[in-house]
XYZ file of C-alpha atoms in Angstrom:
577
model
C 105.547 60.373 122.851
C 106.547 58.998 126.218
C 108.239 62.279 127.236
C 106.113 65.394 127.851
C 106.788 67.659 124.872
C 104.055 70.231 125.450
C 101.153 70.989 127.738
C 97.398 70.790 127.406
C 95.423 74.010 127.035
C 94.640 73.720 130.752
C 98.353 73.569 131.659
C 98.811 69.872 132.501
C 101.747 67.829 131.121
C 100.943 66.565 127.627
C 102.414 64.174 125.087
C 102.899 64.518 121.364
C 101.284 61.860 119.181
C 102.650 60.474 115.971
C 101.484 62.223 112.820
C 99.172 59.338 111.869
C 97.535 59.192 115.278
C 97.073 62.957 115.404
C 95.543 63.138 111.921
C 93.246 60.206 112.631
C 91.937 61.821 115.817
C 91.580 65.183 114.085
C 89.395 63.955 111.231
C 87.485 61.409 113.323
C 86.487 64.142 115.762
C 84.596 66.105 113.072
C 87.436 68.387 112.081
C 86.938 71.960 110.892
C 83.805 72.445 112.978
C 84.570 76.140 113.324
C 86.484 77.846 116.111
C 86.624 75.683 119.215
C 87.331 76.772 122.762
C 91.067 76.136 122.528
C 91.911 76.327 118.811
C 90.780 78.524 115.938
C 89.643 77.091 112.623
C 92.591 78.580 110.720
C 95.065 76.941 113.111
C 93.231 73.619 112.818
C 93.361 73.754 109.018
C 97.072 74.591 109.042
C 97.766 71.688 111.405
C 95.698 69.377 109.171
C 97.720 70.233 106.063
C 101.017 69.903 107.910
C 100.083 66.423 109.118
C 98.967 65.302 105.653
C 102.256 66.434 104.122
C 104.246 64.651 106.817
C 102.369 61.380 106.318
C 102.527 61.593 102.529
C 106.331 61.712 102.756
C 106.391 58.337 104.530
C 106.878 55.140 102.468
C 103.260 53.922 102.788
C 101.696 57.314 103.515
C 99.566 57.429 100.359
C 97.636 54.207 101.022
C 97.099 55.290 104.629
C 95.590 58.649 103.595
C 93.325 56.974 101.020
C 92.191 54.383 103.567
C 91.569 57.073 106.168
C 89.426 59.105 103.759
C 87.352 56.014 102.886
C 86.956 55.093 106.542
C 85.860 58.584 107.556
C 83.283 58.740 104.756
C 81.767 55.261 105.066
C 82.101 54.423 108.750
C 81.978 57.793 110.500
C 79.743 59.259 107.743
C 81.634 62.561 107.653
C 81.564 64.125 104.196
C 83.579 67.305 104.640
C 86.597 65.736 106.327
C 86.785 62.920 103.768
C 86.553 65.326 100.825
C 89.347 67.485 102.219
C 91.572 64.442 102.642
C 90.939 63.450 99.026
C 91.770 66.960 97.827
C 95.048 66.910 99.725
C 96.010 63.616 98.067
C 95.477 65.278 94.671
C 97.409 68.384 95.722
C 100.352 66.180 96.731
C 100.067 64.097 93.525
C 99.672 60.800 95.356
C 98.903 57.790 93.120
C 95.984 56.694 95.368
C 94.067 59.948 94.825
C 91.691 58.722 92.089
C 90.775 55.586 94.005
C 90.051 57.617 97.132
C 87.893 60.096 95.189
C 85.835 57.315 93.647
C 85.185 55.840 97.114
C 84.442 59.148 98.871
C 82.393 61.224 96.402
C 79.076 59.434 96.819
C 76.557 62.232 97.159
C 75.790 64.457 94.202
C 77.509 67.571 95.553
C 80.715 66.322 97.166
C 82.741 66.969 94.026
C 81.439 70.563 94.137
C 82.804 70.909 97.675
C 86.087 69.501 96.389
C 86.191 72.172 93.660
C 85.675 74.857 96.301
C 88.497 73.491 98.448
C 90.950 73.144 95.557
C 90.065 76.623 94.282
C 90.995 77.997 97.709
C 94.347 76.230 97.367
C 94.965 78.071 94.124
C 94.882 75.521 91.291
C 93.132 72.469 89.814
C 95.523 69.599 89.005
C 94.652 67.760 85.777
C 94.217 64.461 87.616
C 91.768 66.160 89.959
C 89.724 67.531 87.043
C 89.609 64.084 85.454
C 88.301 62.627 88.726
C 85.586 65.307 88.911
C 84.649 64.586 85.287
C 84.383 60.887 86.108
C 82.017 61.733 88.970
C 79.932 63.925 86.650
C 79.558 60.960 84.309
C 77.858 59.096 87.170
C 75.459 61.971 87.940
C 71.777 61.027 87.910
C 68.762 63.192 87.115
C 67.694 63.313 90.739
C 71.180 64.309 91.879
C 71.367 66.979 89.193
C 68.053 68.447 90.353
C 68.736 68.244 94.073
C 72.378 69.292 94.021
C 72.434 71.780 91.179
C 74.627 73.981 93.363
C 72.885 77.251 92.539
C 71.169 78.881 95.480
C 72.675 76.351 97.906
C 75.473 78.539 99.309
C 78.006 76.673 97.154
C 80.840 78.400 95.346
C 80.553 76.018 92.372
C 77.474 74.614 90.639
C 77.148 71.547 88.410
C 77.241 73.928 85.482
C 80.577 75.327 86.676
C 81.932 71.803 87.160
C 81.025 70.822 83.602
C 82.608 73.924 82.130
C 85.811 73.529 84.138
C 86.319 69.805 83.539
C 84.896 69.545 79.984
C 83.323 66.218 80.933
C 82.315 64.120 77.897
C 78.868 62.446 78.121
C 78.844 58.676 77.781
C 75.468 58.432 76.006
C 72.630 60.521 74.568
C 70.723 60.678 77.862
C 73.743 62.097 79.632
C 74.376 64.508 76.771
C 70.865 65.876 77.276
C 71.451 66.075 81.038
C 74.718 67.985 80.615
C 73.132 70.367 78.132
C 70.243 71.082 80.504
C 72.754 71.951 83.237
C 74.892 74.218 81.047
C 72.305 75.833 78.753
C 69.036 75.427 80.613
C 65.895 73.369 80.095
C 64.512 75.610 77.351
C 67.524 74.947 75.156
C 66.682 71.233 74.866
C 64.835 69.772 71.936
C 61.698 67.681 72.498
C 63.702 64.549 71.792
C 66.261 65.503 74.458
C 63.520 66.357 76.980
C 62.000 62.916 76.431
C 65.282 61.359 77.588
C 64.931 63.142 80.957
C 61.507 62.079 82.302
C 62.132 63.154 85.911
C 63.290 66.619 84.929
C 60.304 67.001 82.627
C 57.891 65.986 85.390
C 59.504 68.469 87.787
C 59.307 71.247 85.220
C 55.659 70.471 84.551
C 54.891 70.466 88.268
C 53.697 66.865 88.483
C 56.681 65.807 90.661
C 59.261 67.388 92.936
C 62.914 66.474 93.235
C 63.161 67.029 96.990
C 61.195 68.262 99.968
C 63.569 71.239 100.275
C 62.350 72.537 96.928
C 58.741 72.336 98.088
C 59.552 74.311 101.241
C 61.365 76.891 99.152
C 58.458 77.152 96.745
C 55.476 77.047 99.122
C 57.024 78.420 102.314
C 57.639 76.891 105.741
C 54.015 76.658 106.858
C 52.172 74.003 108.901
C 50.187 72.897 105.835
C 53.336 72.507 103.723
C 55.117 70.433 106.363
C 52.006 68.356 106.983
C 51.861 67.462 103.296
C 55.588 66.644 103.122
C 56.032 64.646 106.350
C 54.682 61.312 105.006
C 57.113 61.381 102.062
C 60.272 62.600 103.816
C 63.219 60.356 104.550
C 63.936 59.069 108.035
C 66.916 61.325 108.723
C 65.096 64.358 107.275
C 62.208 63.725 109.682
C 64.572 63.374 112.604
C 66.383 66.618 111.817
C 63.200 68.607 111.215
C 61.203 67.264 114.137
C 61.649 70.508 116.058
C 60.209 72.453 113.116
C 57.125 70.243 113.016
C 56.542 70.780 116.732
C 57.249 74.512 116.662
C 54.793 75.074 113.802
C 52.114 73.060 115.659
C 51.598 70.573 112.844
C 48.383 68.601 113.298
C 48.420 65.524 115.538
C 47.101 63.400 112.675
C 50.453 64.043 110.984
C 52.689 63.806 114.050
C 51.383 60.431 115.255
C 52.371 58.574 112.047
C 55.726 60.367 112.229
C 56.219 59.108 115.789
C 55.266 55.562 114.776
C 57.759 55.645 111.933
C 60.560 56.993 114.128
C 59.991 54.184 116.656
C 59.782 51.414 114.038
C 62.757 49.067 114.647
C 63.087 48.247 110.943
C 63.206 51.935 110.037
C 65.819 52.553 112.737
C 67.963 49.679 111.477
C 67.773 50.713 107.820
C 68.511 54.367 108.604
C 71.786 53.428 110.378
C 71.383 56.419 112.693
C 73.700 56.506 115.668
C 72.078 56.680 119.126
C 73.317 60.208 119.851
C 71.222 61.507 116.933
C 68.046 60.570 118.782
C 69.317 62.095 122.017
C 70.158 65.318 120.182
C 66.679 65.391 118.589
C 65.074 64.749 121.980
C 66.862 67.778 123.427
C 66.242 69.926 120.347
C 62.449 69.638 120.376
C 62.451 70.950 123.952
C 65.144 73.591 123.499
C 64.015 77.194 124.142
C 63.151 79.254 121.097
C 63.537 82.992 120.508
C 60.449 85.109 121.151
C 59.836 88.780 121.807
C 58.937 90.196 125.193
C 58.711 88.442 128.530
C 59.446 84.778 129.131
C 60.115 82.101 131.715
C 63.760 81.333 132.489
C 64.372 77.616 133.231
C 66.807 76.499 135.892
C 70.385 76.192 134.673
C 69.353 77.140 131.143
C 71.737 79.497 129.368
C 69.553 82.258 127.932
C 71.012 84.464 125.213
C 69.715 87.924 124.479
C 70.722 90.957 122.445
C 71.679 94.254 124.073
C 71.847 97.546 122.168
C 74.484 100.171 122.946
C 75.759 103.325 121.289
C 79.409 103.358 120.234
C 81.611 105.934 118.512
C 83.374 104.592 115.443
C 86.921 105.738 114.559
C 87.219 108.981 112.643
C 86.863 108.713 108.902
C 89.975 108.782 106.726
C 90.989 111.426 104.228
C 88.883 111.704 101.082
C 90.426 111.374 97.622
C 90.381 115.186 97.189
C 92.045 115.752 100.569
C 94.691 113.141 99.749
C 95.450 114.894 96.462
C 95.792 118.254 98.226
C 98.179 116.748 100.777
C 100.356 115.408 97.962
C 100.470 118.944 96.495
C 101.710 120.254 99.841
C 98.472 121.830 101.000
C 97.834 121.572 104.741
C 94.540 119.776 105.329
C 92.942 119.520 108.810
C 92.722 116.046 110.316
C 89.358 114.251 109.939
C 87.029 114.472 112.912
C 84.220 112.170 114.013
C 80.824 113.281 112.814
C 77.318 112.443 113.941
C 77.311 109.621 111.423
C 80.300 108.108 113.237
C 78.054 107.116 116.134
C 76.442 103.750 115.580
C 74.168 101.344 117.423
C 75.920 98.052 118.141
C 74.068 94.852 119.050
C 75.926 92.724 121.587
C 74.933 89.144 122.410
C 74.915 88.373 126.139
C 74.146 85.254 128.162
C 72.238 84.931 131.404
C 71.735 81.762 133.453
C 68.549 81.182 135.442
C 68.475 79.158 138.642
C 64.827 78.148 138.682
C 61.553 78.665 136.876
C 60.383 82.244 137.441
C 57.352 83.880 135.914
C 57.427 86.835 133.529
C 61.124 87.570 133.687
C 62.101 90.539 131.551
C 65.813 90.446 130.770
C 67.502 93.862 131.282
C 68.079 96.009 128.198
C 66.882 93.222 125.927
C 64.360 93.071 123.162
C 64.653 89.304 122.633
C 64.739 86.402 125.046
C 63.915 82.703 124.907
C 60.916 80.568 125.732
C 60.731 76.776 125.905
C 58.837 74.994 123.152
C 55.297 74.512 124.409
C 53.239 71.333 124.382
C 55.712 68.809 122.976
C 53.546 65.709 122.439
C 54.522 62.986 124.932
C 54.122 60.277 122.301
C 56.784 62.037 120.196
C 59.283 62.067 123.054
C 58.459 58.443 123.771
C 59.074 57.555 120.127
C 62.547 59.133 120.228
C 63.356 57.243 123.413
C 62.209 53.974 121.823
C 64.160 54.651 118.634
C 67.323 55.337 120.606
C 66.823 52.075 122.462
C 66.496 50.176 119.152
C 69.689 51.829 117.870
C 71.535 50.828 121.047
C 70.503 47.169 120.837
C 72.978 46.408 118.062
C 75.905 47.105 120.370
C 77.993 44.236 121.634
C 78.686 43.457 125.292
C 82.066 44.090 126.891
C 83.196 41.258 129.186
C 84.501 41.923 132.679
C 84.333 45.110 134.727
C 84.511 48.562 133.160
C 84.998 52.093 134.525
C 83.849 54.924 132.231
C 84.782 58.573 132.844
C 82.714 61.250 131.054
C 84.143 64.764 130.640
C 81.491 67.299 131.742
C 83.704 70.393 131.609
C 82.715 73.658 129.959
C 84.737 73.025 126.793
C 82.525 70.018 126.006
C 79.637 72.346 125.142
C 81.308 73.106 121.808
C 79.264 71.952 118.822
C 80.491 68.920 116.897
C 80.329 70.948 113.665
C 79.576 74.473 112.509
C 76.222 73.323 111.073
C 75.102 71.260 114.037
C 73.351 72.118 117.293
C 74.575 68.908 118.923
C 77.381 69.390 121.429
C 80.294 67.163 122.343
C 78.674 66.942 125.761
C 75.612 65.215 124.267
C 77.791 62.804 122.282
C 79.878 61.959 125.365
C 76.826 61.443 127.590
C 75.214 59.198 124.974
C 78.298 56.985 124.711
C 78.705 57.031 128.478
C 75.084 55.933 128.904
C 75.487 53.095 126.394
C 78.606 51.861 128.181
C 77.193 52.391 131.656
C 74.109 50.267 131.039
C 76.250 47.212 130.458
C 76.757 44.732 133.256
C 79.533 45.413 135.780
C 80.153 48.954 134.598
C 80.471 52.144 136.626
C 80.226 55.659 135.209
C 81.875 58.758 136.668
C 81.234 62.324 135.545
C 84.168 64.671 136.103
C 84.759 68.406 135.920
C 86.193 70.484 138.745
C 84.920 67.700 140.987
C 83.554 64.248 140.172
C 80.533 62.105 140.925
C 79.645 58.456 140.496
C 76.516 58.262 138.304
C 74.277 55.368 139.314
C 72.552 53.902 136.238
C 71.282 50.712 137.830
C 67.630 51.798 137.770
C 67.422 53.474 134.344
C 65.188 51.745 131.814
C 66.487 53.215 128.540
C 69.626 54.553 126.899
C 68.108 58.031 126.698
C 67.433 58.153 130.433
C 71.025 57.070 131.074
C 72.381 59.895 128.894
C 70.086 62.397 130.627
C 71.206 61.352 134.081
C 74.871 61.710 133.162
C 74.363 65.154 131.612
C 72.382 66.393 134.632
C 75.463 65.641 136.738
C 77.226 68.539 134.980
C 75.649 71.067 137.364
C 77.185 69.205 140.327
C 80.787 68.775 139.155
C 81.637 72.271 137.920
C 83.220 73.457 134.679
C 86.881 72.520 135.256
C 88.724 69.458 133.915
C 90.333 67.554 136.799
C 90.529 63.803 136.220
C 92.900 62.604 138.964
C 90.330 62.774 141.836
C 87.925 60.626 139.826
C 90.728 58.133 139.078
C 91.723 57.949 142.738
C 88.170 57.190 143.865
C 87.444 54.650 141.106
C 90.795 52.825 141.199
C 90.166 51.643 144.740
C 88.279 48.861 142.947
C 89.457 46.458 140.249
C 88.446 47.107 136.631
C 89.410 45.196 133.512
C 89.246 48.303 131.367
C 89.110 52.079 131.748
C 87.306 54.237 129.195
C 87.688 58.036 129.153
C 85.359 60.184 126.986
C 86.985 63.613 126.753
C 88.564 66.348 124.643
C 91.802 65.491 126.546
C 92.437 69.030 127.799
C 92.752 68.070 131.463
C 94.284 70.342 134.085
C 96.139 67.742 136.167
C 98.669 64.924 135.677
C 96.045 62.240 135.032
C 98.365 60.130 132.860
C 100.700 59.333 135.768
C 97.842 57.822 137.771
C 96.402 55.933 134.788
C 99.823 54.592 133.803
C 100.389 53.368 137.352
C 96.999 51.629 137.379
C 97.742 49.825 134.095
C 101.144 48.644 135.325
C 99.643 47.125 138.482
C 97.894 44.396 136.455
C 99.060 43.045 133.109
C 95.478 42.348 131.955
C 94.095 45.857 132.356
C 93.357 48.000 129.313
C 92.593 51.680 128.783
C 90.770 53.497 125.977
C 90.721 57.254 125.475
C 87.883 58.350 123.183
C 88.909 61.762 121.889
C 85.937 63.972 120.983
C 87.810 67.078 119.819
C 91.108 66.207 118.085
C 93.379 68.804 119.694
C 97.122 68.403 119.247
C 98.044 67.846 122.896
C 97.213 64.514 124.506
C 97.130 63.933 128.245
C 98.223 60.289 127.824
C 101.586 58.846 126.827
C 102.454 55.511 125.235
C 101.522 52.175 126.742
C 101.106 48.725 125.120
C 97.591 48.390 126.555
C 96.357 51.918 125.797
C 94.387 52.778 122.651
C 93.275 56.259 121.550
C 90.070 56.358 119.503
C 88.652 59.413 117.717
C 85.066 60.442 117.088
C 81.777 59.643 118.761
C 80.496 56.555 116.975
C 78.875 53.803 118.988
C 81.076 51.389 117.009
C 83.896 52.020 119.473
C 82.442 49.251 121.622
C 82.878 46.813 118.744
C 86.469 47.998 118.294
C 87.224 47.387 121.961
C 85.778 43.878 121.843
C 87.825 43.096 118.731
C 91.075 44.451 120.174
C 90.707 42.282 123.268
C 90.560 39.065 121.258
C 93.661 36.799 121.231
C 94.326 37.770 117.592
C 93.047 41.363 117.300
C 92.268 42.743 113.868
C 94.804 45.172 112.418
C 92.312 46.956 110.229
C 89.111 48.388 111.669
C 86.188 47.475 109.436
C 88.553 46.944 106.520
C 89.571 50.567 106.156
C 91.897 52.006 108.769
C 94.620 50.384 110.908
C 94.068 51.229 114.558
C 97.531 51.909 115.916
C 98.029 50.793 119.483
C 100.518 52.638 121.623
C 103.889 50.923 121.642
């Protein structure tokens, strides 16, 4: 890894990681989040499977893969990546597979996702089916109702899982539950229905299994959301806050919601990471699609649809024409007809420089408009909640320099189902680090800028100030100028938040800076998990994947005289050697 073996996607010298390091960074960076700027999803999946096979062939590869899956599920709270790791352990017949499945399949539908993944691979190993059956034996009534699998865009339902695995119920209550899933509620006897009180109450309409079912039944209306808001979970409220604002739900409902979001006990029990609140803060103010004319905010990317007429390729031969050709009859070539001309809708993007009134985007029927009248107390509640979430972070001793990647590739979403970008995650972590004593933050792109956070009063304001710097540094990825300016001072540690696809030889300058003082340390927090790394090996360099605020705890632990070898009891953090 010390010799450049490849180049980054921006053309700079790069270094190849070990298989364990590469897999760790891939899954910790929310793998399989769809096509990214530099790598397609199919290529990412192929690289993932290649790495798993390589690690499984090592002497202690099985325990490492099982520990990694448990760590990703419990500490990074990523379900999809952990489930795929478990499935690969079954596909490779590793002895740790059952233990990993038991630790990872917590929610009521994760075994259904595992069935989908293994079906795509082509077969269901017997050990895998036994593990799914064991998970079905732990299924509760509420999980069966909420994660039935039907109508939830899932390839397999609980009914399919029972029929494939032939799971045997452990008692009469579970026998009734399994029969209701396979044969339906009407097939149960009165005695069996009595063993399932929650299902009976839901069927009779006196209770509901989840708020999603109420929305599906009654529609997404202000009255429906107003009735559901007091009973929804903390994370559900946070994710649907934009919907409540957009539908103009009554203030008598929104104020209790704001009070609950800002409650320190609720924040602590929810275990939400700070970037979730920053993402929600941006989401409630994000422009929404409307018809007609709109205002275009400064530096806001506005998407719109443009219609154009295109001529499709000529049709092929019909079955009759094909038969005549086989008989030797000369048939004229097909020609385009009027039906070959179609209307194609193309999505375009326009960027506004400032607020202008009544802008009508050319050739468009749809444009965007900012959400109107976001209650100030709601924004204040999100800012307070983010501050509570940031208070649990430890302090890093000494002086720290943090470098936040603000290049264009950082606008990629962290997953295919999320609106939060890697940029938001990086700015949140950069703000949390920058607010600590004796810390300086630099935003870098084509150029760089020192971001002064000395006067900010909250973690959210710090993240906002860093992200606003993006318009001043450009969309490139040049890290050396920022290093040169910052390294004129002494720092005990250097932290880089990036997708690592830099366009210059940043590792040479960082390596030189580390060698100048034997006490200096460097941490590269990888937010994307690409194969190429801009850094080589060094005894005081650590690469960390993902965007959890726990990285600060890891850094503090690694700098102790006897650093831990296992992060949070799950995954060894391999330092560069």
